PDB file of N, CA and C in Angstrom:
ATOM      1  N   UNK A 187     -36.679  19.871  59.544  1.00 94.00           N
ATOM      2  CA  UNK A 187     -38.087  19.778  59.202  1.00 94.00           C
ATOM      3  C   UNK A 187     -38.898  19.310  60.413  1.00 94.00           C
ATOM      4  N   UNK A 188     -38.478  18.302  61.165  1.00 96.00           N
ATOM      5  CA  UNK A 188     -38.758  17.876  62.564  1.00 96.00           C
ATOM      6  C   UNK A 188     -39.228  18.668  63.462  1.00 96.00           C
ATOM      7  N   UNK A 189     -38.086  20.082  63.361  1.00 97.00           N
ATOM      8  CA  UNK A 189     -38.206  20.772  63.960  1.00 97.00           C
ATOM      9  C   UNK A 189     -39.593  21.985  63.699  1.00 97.00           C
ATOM     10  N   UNK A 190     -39.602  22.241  62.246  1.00 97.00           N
ATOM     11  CA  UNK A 190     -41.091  23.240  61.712  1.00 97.00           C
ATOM     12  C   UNK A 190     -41.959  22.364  62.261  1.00 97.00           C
ATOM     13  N   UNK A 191     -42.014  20.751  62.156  1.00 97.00           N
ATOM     14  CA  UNK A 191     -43.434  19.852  62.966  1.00 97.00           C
ATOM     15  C   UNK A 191     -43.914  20.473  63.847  1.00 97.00           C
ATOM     16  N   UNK A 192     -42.685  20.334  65.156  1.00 97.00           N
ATOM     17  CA  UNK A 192     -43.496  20.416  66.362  1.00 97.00           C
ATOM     18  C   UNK A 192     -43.452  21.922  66.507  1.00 97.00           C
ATOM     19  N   UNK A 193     -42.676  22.968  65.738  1.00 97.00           N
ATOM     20  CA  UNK A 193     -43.164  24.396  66.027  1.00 97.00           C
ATOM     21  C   UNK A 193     -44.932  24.593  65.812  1.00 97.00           C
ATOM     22  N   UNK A 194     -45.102  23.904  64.537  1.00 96.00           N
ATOM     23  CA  UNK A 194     -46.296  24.296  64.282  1.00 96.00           C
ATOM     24  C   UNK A 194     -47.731  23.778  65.392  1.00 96.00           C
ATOM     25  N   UNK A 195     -46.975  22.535  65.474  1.00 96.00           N
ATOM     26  CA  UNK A 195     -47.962  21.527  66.374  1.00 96.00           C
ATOM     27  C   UNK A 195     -48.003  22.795  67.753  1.00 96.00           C
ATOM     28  N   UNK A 196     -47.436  23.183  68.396  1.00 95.00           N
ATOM     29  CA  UNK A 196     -47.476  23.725  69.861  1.00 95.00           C
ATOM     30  C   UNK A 196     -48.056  25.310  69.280  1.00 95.00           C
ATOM     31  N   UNK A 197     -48.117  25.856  68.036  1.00 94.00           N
ATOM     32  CA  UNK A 197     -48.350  26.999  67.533  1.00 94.00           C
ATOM     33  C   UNK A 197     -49.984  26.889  67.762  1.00 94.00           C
ATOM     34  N   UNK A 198     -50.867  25.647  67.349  1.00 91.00           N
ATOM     35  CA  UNK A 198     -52.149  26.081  67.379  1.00 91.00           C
ATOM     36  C   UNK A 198     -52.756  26.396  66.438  1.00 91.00           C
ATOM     37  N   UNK A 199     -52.401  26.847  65.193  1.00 92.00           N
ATOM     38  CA  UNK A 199     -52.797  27.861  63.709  1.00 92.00           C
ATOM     39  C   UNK A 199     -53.532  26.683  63.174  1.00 92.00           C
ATOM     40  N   UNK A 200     -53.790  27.268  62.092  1.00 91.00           N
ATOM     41  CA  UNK A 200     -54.640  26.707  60.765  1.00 91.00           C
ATOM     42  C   UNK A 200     -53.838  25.727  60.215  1.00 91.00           C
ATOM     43  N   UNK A 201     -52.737  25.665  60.361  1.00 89.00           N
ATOM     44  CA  UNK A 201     -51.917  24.590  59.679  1.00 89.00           C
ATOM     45  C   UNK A 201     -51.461  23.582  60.772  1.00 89.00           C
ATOM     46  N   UNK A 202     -51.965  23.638  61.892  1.00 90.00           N
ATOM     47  CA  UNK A 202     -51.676  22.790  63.120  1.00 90.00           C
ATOM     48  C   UNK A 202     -52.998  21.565  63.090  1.00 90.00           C
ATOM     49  N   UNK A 203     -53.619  21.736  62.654  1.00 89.00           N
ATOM     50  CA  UNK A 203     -54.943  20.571  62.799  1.00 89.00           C
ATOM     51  C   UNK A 203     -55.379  20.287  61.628  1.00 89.00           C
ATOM     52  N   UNK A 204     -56.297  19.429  61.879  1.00 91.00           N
ATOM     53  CA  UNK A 204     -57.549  18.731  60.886  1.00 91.00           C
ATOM     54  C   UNK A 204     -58.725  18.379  61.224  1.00 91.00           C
ATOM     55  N   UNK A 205     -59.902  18.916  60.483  1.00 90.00           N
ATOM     56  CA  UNK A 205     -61.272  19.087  61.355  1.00 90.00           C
ATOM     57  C   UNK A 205     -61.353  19.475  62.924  1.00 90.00           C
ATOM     58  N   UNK A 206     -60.086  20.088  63.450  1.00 89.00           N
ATOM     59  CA  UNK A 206     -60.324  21.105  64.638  1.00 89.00           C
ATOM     60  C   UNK A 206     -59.423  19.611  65.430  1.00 89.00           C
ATOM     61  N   UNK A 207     -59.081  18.630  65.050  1.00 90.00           N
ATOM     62  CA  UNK A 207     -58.053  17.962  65.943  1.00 90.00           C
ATOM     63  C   UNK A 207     -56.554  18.119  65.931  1.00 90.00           C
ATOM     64  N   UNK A 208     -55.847  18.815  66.371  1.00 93.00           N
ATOM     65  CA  UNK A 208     -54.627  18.905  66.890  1.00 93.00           C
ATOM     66  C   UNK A 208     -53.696  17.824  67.159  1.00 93.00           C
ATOM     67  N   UNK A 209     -52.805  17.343  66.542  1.00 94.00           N
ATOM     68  CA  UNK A 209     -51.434  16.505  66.635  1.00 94.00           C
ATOM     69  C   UNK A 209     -50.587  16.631  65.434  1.00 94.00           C
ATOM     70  N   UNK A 210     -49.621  15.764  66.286  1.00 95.00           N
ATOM     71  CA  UNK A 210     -48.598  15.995  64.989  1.00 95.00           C
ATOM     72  C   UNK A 210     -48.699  15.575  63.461  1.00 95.00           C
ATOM     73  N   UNK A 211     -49.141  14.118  63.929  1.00 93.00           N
ATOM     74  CA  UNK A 211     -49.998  13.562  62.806  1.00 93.00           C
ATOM     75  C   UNK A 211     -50.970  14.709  61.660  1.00 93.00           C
ATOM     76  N   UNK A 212     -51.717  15.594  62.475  1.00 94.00           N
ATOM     77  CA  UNK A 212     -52.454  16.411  61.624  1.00 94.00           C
ATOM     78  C   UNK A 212     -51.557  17.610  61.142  1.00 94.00           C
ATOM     79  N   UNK A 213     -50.403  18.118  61.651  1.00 95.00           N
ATOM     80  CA  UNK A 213     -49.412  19.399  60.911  1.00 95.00           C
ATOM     81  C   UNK A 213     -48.858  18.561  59.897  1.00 95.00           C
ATOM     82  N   UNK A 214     -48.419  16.892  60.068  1.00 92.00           N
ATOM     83  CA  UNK A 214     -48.050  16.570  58.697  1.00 92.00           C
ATOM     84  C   UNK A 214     -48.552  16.328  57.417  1.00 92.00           C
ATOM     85  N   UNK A 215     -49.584  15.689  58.052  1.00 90.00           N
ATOM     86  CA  UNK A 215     -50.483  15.885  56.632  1.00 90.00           C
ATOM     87  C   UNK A 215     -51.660  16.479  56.214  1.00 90.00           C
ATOM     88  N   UNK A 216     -51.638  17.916  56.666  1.00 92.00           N
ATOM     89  CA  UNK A 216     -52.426  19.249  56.941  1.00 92.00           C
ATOM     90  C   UNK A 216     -52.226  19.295  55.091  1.00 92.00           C
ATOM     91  N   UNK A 217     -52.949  19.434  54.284  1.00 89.00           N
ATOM     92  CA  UNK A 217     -53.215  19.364  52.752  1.00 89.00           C
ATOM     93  C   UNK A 217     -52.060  20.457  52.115  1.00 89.00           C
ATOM     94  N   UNK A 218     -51.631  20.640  51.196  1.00 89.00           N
ATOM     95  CA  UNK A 218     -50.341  21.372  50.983  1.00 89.00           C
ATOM     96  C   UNK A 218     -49.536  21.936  51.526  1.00 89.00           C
ATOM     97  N   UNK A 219     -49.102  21.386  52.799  1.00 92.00           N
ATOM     98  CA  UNK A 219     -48.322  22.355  53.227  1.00 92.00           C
ATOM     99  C   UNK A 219     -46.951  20.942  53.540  1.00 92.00           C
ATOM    100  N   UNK A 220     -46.927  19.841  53.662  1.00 90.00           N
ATOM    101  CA  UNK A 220     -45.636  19.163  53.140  1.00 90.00           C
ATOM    102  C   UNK A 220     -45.524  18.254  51.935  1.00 90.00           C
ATOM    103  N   UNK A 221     -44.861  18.477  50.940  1.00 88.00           N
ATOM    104  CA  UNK A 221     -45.024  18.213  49.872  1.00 88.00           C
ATOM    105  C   UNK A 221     -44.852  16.697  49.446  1.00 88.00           C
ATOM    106  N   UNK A 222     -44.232  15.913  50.819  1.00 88.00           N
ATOM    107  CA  UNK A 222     -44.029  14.405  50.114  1.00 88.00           C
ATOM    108  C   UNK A 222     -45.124  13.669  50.593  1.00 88.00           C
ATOM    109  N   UNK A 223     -46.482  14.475  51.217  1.00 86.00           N
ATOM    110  CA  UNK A 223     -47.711  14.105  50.915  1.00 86.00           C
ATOM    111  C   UNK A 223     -48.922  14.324  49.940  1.00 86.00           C
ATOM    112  N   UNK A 224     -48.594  15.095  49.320  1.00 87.00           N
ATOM    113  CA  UNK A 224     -49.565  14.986  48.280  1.00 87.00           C
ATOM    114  C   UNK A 224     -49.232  14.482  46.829  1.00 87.00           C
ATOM    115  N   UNK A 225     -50.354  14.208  46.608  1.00 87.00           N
ATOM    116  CA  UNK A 225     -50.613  12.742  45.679  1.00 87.00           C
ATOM    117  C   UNK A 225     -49.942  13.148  44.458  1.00 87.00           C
ATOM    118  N   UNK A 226     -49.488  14.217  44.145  1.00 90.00           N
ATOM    119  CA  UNK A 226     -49.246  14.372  42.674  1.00 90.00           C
ATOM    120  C   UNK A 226     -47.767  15.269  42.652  1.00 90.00           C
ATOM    121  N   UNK A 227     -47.097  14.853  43.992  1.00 89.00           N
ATOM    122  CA  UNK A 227     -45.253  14.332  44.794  1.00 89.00           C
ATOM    123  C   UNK A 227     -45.172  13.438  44.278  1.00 89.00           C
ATOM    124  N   UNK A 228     -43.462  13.275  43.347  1.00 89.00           N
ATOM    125  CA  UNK A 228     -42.816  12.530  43.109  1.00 89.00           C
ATOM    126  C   UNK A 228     -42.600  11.490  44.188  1.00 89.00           C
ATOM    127  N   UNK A 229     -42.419  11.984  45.550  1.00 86.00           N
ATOM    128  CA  UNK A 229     -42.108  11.442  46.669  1.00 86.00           C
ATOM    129  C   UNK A 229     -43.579  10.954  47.354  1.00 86.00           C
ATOM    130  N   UNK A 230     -44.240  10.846  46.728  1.00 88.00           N
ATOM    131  CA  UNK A 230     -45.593  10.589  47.893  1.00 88.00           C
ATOM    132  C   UNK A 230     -45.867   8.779  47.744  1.00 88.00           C
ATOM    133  N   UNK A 231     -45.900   8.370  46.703  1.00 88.00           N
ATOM    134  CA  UNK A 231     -45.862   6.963  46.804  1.00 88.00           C
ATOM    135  C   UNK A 231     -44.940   5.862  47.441  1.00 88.00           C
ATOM    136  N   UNK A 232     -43.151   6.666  47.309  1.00 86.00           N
ATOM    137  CA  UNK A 232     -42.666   5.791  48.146  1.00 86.00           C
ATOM    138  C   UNK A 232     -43.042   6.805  50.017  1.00 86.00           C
ATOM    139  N   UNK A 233     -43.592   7.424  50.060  1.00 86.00           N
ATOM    140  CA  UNK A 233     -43.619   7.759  51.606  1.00 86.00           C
ATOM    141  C   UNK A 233     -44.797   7.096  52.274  1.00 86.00           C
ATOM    142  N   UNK A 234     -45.784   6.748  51.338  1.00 85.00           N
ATOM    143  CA  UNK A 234     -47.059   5.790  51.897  1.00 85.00           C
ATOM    144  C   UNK A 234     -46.632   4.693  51.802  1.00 85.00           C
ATOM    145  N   UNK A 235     -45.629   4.075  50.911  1.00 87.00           N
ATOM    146  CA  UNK A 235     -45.089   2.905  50.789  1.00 87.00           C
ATOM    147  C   UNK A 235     -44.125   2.169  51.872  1.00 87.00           C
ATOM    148  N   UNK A 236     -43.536   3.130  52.567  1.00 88.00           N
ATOM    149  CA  UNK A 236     -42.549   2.548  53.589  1.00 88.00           C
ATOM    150  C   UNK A 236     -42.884   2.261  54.396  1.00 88.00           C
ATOM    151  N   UNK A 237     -42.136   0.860  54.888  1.00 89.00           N
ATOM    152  CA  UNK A 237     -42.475   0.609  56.264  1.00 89.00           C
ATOM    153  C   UNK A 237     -41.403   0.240  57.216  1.00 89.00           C
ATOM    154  N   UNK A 238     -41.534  -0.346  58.480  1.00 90.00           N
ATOM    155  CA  UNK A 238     -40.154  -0.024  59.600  1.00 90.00           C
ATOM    156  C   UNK A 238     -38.733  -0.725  59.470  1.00 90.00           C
ATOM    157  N   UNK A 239     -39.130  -1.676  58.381  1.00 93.00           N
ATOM    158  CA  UNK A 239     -37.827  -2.255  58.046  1.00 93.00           C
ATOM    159  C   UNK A 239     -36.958  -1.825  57.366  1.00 93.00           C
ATOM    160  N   UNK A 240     -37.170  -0.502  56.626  1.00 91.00           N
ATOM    161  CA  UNK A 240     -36.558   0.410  55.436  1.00 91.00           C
ATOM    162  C   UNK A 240     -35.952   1.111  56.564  1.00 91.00           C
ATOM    163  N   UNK A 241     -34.535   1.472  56.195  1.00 93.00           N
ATOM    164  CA  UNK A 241     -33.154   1.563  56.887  1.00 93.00           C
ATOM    165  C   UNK A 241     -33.434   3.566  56.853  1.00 93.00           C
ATOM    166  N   UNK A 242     -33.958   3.969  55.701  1.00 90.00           N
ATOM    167  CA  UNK A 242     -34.030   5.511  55.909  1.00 90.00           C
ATOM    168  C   UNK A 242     -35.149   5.840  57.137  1.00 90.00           C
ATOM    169  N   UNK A 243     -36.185   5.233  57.151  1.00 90.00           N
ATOM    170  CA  UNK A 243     -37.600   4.871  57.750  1.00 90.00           C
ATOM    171  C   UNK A 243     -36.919   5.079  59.236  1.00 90.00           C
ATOM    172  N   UNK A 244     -36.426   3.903  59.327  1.00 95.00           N
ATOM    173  CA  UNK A 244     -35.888   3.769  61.167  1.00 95.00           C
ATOM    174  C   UNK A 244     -34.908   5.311  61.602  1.00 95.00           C
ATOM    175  N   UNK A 245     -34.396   6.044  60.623  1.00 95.00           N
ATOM    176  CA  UNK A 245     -33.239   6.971  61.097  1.00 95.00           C
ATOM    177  C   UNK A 245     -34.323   8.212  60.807  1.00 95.00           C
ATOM    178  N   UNK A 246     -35.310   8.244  60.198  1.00 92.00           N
ATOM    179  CA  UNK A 246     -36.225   9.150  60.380  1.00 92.00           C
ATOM    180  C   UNK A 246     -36.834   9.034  61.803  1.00 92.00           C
ATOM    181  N   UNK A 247     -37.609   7.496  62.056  1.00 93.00           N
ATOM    182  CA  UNK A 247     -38.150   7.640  63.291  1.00 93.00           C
ATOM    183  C   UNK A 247     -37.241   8.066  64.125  1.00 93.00           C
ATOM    184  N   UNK A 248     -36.026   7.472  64.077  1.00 97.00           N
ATOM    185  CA  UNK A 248     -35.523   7.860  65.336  1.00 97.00           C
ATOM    186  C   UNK A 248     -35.170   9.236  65.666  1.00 97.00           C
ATOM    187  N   UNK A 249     -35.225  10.251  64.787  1.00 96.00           N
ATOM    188  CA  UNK A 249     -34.627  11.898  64.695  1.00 96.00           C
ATOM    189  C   UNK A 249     -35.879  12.508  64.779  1.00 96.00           C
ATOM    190  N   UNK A 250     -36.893  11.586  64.656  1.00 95.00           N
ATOM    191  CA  UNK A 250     -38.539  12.279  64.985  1.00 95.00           C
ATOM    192  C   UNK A 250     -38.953  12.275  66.861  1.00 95.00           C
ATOM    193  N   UNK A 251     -38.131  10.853  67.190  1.00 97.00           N
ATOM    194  CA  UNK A 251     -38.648  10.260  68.813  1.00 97.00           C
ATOM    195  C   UNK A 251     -37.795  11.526  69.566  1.00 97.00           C
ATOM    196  N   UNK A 252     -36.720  12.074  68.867  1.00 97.00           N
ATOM    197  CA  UNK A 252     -35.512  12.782  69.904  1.00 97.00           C
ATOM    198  C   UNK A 252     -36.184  14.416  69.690  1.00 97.00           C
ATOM    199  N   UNK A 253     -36.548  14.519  68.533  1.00 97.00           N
ATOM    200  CA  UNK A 253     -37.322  16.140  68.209  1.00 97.00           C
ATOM    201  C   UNK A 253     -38.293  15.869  69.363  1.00 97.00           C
ATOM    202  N   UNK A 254     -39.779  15.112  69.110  1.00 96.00           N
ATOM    203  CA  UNK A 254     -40.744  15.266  69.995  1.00 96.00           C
ATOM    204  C   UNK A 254     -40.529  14.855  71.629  1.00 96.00           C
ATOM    205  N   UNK A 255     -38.993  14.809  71.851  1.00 97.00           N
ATOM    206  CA  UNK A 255     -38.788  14.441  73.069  1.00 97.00           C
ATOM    207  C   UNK A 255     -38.465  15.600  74.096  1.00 97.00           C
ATOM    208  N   UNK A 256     -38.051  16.710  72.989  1.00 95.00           N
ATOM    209  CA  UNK A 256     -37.001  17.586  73.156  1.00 95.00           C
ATOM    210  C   UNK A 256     -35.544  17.513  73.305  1.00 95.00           C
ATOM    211  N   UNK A 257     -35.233  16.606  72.722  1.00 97.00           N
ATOM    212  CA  UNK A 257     -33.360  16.023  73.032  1.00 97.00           C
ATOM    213  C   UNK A 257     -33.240  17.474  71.828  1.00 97.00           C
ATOM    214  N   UNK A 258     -33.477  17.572  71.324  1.00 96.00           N
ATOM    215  CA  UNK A 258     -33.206  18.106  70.007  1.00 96.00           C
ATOM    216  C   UNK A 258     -33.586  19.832  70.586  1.00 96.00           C
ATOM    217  N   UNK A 259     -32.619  20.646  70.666  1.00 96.00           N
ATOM    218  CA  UNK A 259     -33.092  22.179  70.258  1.00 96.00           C
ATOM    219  C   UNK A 259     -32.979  22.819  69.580  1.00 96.00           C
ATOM    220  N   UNK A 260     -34.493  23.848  69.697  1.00 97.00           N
ATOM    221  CA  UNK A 260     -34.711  24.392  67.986  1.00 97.00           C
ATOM    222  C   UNK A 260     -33.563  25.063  67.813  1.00 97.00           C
ATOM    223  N   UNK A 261     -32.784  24.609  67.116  1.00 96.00           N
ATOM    224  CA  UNK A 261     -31.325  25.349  66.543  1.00 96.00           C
ATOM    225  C   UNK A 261     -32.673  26.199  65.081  1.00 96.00           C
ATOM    226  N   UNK A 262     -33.468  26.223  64.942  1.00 97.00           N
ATOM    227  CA  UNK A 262     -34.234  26.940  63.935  1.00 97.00           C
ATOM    228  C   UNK A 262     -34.295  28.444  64.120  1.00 97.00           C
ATOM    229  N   UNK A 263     -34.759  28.516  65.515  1.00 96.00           N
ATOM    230  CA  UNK A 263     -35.164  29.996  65.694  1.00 96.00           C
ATOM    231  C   UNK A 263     -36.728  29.739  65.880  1.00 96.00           C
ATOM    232  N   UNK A 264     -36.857  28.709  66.013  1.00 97.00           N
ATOM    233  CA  UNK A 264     -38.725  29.065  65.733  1.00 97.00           C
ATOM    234  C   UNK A 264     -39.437  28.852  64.502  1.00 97.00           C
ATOM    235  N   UNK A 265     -38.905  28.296  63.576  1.00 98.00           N
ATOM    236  CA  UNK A 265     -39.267  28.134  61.941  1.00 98.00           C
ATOM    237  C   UNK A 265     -40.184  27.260  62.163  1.00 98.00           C
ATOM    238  N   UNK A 266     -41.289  27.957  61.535  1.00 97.00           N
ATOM    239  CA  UNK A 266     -42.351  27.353  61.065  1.00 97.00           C
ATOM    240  C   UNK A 266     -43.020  27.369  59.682  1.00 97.00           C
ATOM    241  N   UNK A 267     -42.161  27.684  58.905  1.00 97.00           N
ATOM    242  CA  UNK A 267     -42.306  27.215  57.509  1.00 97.00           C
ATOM    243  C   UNK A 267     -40.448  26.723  56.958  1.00 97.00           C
ATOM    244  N   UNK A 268     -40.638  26.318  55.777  1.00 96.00           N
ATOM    245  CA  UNK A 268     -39.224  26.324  55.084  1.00 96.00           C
ATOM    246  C   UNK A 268     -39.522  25.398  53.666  1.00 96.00           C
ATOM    247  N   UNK A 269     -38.764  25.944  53.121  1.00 95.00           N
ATOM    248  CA  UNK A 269     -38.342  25.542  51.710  1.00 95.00           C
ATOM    249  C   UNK A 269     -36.711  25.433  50.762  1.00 95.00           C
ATOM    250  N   UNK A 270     -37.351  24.357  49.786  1.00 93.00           N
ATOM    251  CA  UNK A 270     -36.055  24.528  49.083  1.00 93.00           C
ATOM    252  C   UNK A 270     -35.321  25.222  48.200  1.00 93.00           C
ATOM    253  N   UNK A 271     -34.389  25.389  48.283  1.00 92.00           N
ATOM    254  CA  UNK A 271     -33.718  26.359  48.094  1.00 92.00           C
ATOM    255  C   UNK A 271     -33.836  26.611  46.312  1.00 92.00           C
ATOM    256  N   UNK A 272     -33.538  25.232  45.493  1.00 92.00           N
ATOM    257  CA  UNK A 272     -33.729  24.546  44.257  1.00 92.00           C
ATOM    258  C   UNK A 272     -35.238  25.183  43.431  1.00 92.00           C
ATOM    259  N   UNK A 273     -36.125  25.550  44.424  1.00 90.00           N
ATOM    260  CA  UNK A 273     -37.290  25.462  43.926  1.00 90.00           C
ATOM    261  C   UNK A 273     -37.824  27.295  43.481  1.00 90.00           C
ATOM    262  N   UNK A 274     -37.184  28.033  44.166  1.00 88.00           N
ATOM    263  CA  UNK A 274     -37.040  29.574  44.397  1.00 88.00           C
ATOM    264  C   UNK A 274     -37.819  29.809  45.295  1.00 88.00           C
ATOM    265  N   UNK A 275     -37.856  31.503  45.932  1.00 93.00           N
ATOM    266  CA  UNK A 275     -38.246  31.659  46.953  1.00 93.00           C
ATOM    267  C   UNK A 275     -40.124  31.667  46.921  1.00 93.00           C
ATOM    268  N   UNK A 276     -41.023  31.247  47.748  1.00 94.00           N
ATOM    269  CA  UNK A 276     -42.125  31.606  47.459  1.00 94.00           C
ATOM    270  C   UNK A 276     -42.858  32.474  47.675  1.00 94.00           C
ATOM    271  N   UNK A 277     -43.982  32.794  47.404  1.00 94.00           N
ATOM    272  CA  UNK A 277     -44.262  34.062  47.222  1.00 94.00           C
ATOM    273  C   UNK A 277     -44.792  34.366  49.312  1.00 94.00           C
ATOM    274  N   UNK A 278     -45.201  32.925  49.562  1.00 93.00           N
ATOM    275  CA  UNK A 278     -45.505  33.175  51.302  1.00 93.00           C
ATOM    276  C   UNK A 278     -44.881  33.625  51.971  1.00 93.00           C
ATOM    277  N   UNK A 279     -43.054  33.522  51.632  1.00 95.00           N
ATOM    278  CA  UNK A 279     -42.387  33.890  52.590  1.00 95.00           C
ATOM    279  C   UNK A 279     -41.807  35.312  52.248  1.00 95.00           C
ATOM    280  N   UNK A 280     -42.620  35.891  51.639  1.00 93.00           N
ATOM    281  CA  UNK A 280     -41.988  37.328  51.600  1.00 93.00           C
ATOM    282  C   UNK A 280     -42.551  38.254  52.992  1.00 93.00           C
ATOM    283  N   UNK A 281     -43.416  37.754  53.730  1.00 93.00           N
ATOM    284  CA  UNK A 281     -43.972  38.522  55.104  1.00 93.00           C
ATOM    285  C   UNK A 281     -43.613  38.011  55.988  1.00 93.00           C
ATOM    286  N   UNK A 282     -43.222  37.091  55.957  1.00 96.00           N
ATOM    287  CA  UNK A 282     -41.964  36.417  57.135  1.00 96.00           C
ATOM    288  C   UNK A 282     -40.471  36.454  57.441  1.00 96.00           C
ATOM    289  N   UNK A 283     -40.355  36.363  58.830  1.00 97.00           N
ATOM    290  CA  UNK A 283     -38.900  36.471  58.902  1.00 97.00           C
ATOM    291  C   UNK A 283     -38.103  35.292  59.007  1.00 97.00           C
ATOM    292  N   UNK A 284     -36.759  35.700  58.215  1.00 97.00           N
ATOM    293  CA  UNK A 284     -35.534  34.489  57.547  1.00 97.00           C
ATOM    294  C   UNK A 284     -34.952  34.284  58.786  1.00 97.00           C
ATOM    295  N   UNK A 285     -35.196  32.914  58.923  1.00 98.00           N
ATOM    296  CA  UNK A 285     -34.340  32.414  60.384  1.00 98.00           C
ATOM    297  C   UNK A 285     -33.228  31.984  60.257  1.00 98.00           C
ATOM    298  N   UNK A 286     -32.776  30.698  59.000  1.00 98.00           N
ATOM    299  CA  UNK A 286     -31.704  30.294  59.297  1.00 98.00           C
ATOM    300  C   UNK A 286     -31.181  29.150  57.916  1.00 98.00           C
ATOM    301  N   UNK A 287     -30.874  28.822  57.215  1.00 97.00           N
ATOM    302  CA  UNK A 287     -30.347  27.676  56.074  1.00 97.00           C
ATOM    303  C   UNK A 287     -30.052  26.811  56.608  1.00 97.00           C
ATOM    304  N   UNK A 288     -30.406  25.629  55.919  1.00 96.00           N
ATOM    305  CA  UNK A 288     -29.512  24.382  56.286  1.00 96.00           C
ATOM    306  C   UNK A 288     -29.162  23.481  55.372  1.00 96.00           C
ATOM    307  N   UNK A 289     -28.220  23.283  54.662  1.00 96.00           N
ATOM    308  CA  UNK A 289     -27.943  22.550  53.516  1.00 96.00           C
ATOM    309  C   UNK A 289     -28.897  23.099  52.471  1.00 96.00           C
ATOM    310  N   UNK A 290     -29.722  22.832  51.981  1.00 96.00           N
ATOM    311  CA  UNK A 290     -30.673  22.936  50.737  1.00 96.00           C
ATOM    312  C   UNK A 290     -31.621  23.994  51.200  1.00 96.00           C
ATOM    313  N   UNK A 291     -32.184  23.851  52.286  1.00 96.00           N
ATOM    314  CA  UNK A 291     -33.143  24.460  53.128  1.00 96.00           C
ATOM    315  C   UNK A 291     -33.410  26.005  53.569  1.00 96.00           C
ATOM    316  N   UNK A 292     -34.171  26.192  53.382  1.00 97.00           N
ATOM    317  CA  UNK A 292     -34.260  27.971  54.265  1.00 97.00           C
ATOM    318  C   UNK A 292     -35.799  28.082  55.210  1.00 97.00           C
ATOM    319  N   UNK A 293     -34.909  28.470  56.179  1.00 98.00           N
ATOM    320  CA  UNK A 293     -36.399  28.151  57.170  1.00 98.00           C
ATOM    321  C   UNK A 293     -37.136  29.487  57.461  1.00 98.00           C
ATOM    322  N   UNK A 294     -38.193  29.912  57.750  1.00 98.00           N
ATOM    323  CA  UNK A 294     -38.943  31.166  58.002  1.00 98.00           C
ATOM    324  C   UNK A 294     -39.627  30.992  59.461  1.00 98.00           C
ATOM    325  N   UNK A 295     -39.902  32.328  59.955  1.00 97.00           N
ATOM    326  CA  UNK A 295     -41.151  32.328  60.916  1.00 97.00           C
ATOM    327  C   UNK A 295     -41.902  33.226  60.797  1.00 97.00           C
ATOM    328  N   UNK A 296     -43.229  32.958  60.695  1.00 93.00           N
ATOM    329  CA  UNK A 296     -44.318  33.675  60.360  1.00 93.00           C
ATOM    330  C   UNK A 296     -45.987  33.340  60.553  1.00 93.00           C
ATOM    331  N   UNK A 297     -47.032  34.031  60.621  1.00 75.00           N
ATOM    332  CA  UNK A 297     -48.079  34.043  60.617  1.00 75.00           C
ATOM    333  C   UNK A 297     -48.305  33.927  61.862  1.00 75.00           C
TER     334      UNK A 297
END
């Protein structure tokens, strides 16, 4: 998922900003497009809720510092969308191309 971040962030698109500002900060919480930010996510209260002492928290930052470092290569292909697998396919990614699975995951590139 780290990895769709910074694809999108260096992509530039409509889903890369907020009010025309660009960062990573703004591809994550760009309005529906990751789901453990919006308000009516099971997951959205504990994700505003955490903070650096929470043991998942620190192993996120740290797999976020090595993505935006580039330690990390896109083993994706370039995915800049993805979804779960659990949930079925959506209707966005039928004009995009299937890059790659990962556990639960199926990643796309498109638009």
């Amino acid at each position: 998922v780290g990895l769709v971040i910074m694809n999108r962030y260096r992509e530039h698109k409509w889903y890369s900003h907020i009010n025309g500002k660009y960062s990573i900060k703004s591809v994550c919480l760009k309005s529906k497009q990751f789901s453990c930010w919006n308000d009516d996510d099971p997951n959205s209260a504990m994700c505003k809720a955490v903070d650096t002492t929470n043991h998942d928290f620190q192993d996120a930052l740290y797999a976020a510092k090595q993505v935006i470092s580039g330690a990390v290569e896109d083993f994706t292909g370039g995915a800049n969308h993805y979804f779960a697998d659990y949930i079925g396919k959506p209707s966005w990614a039928k004009d995009m191309v299937f890059c790659i699975t990962i556990g639960h995951h199926n990643f796309y590139k498109g638009e």
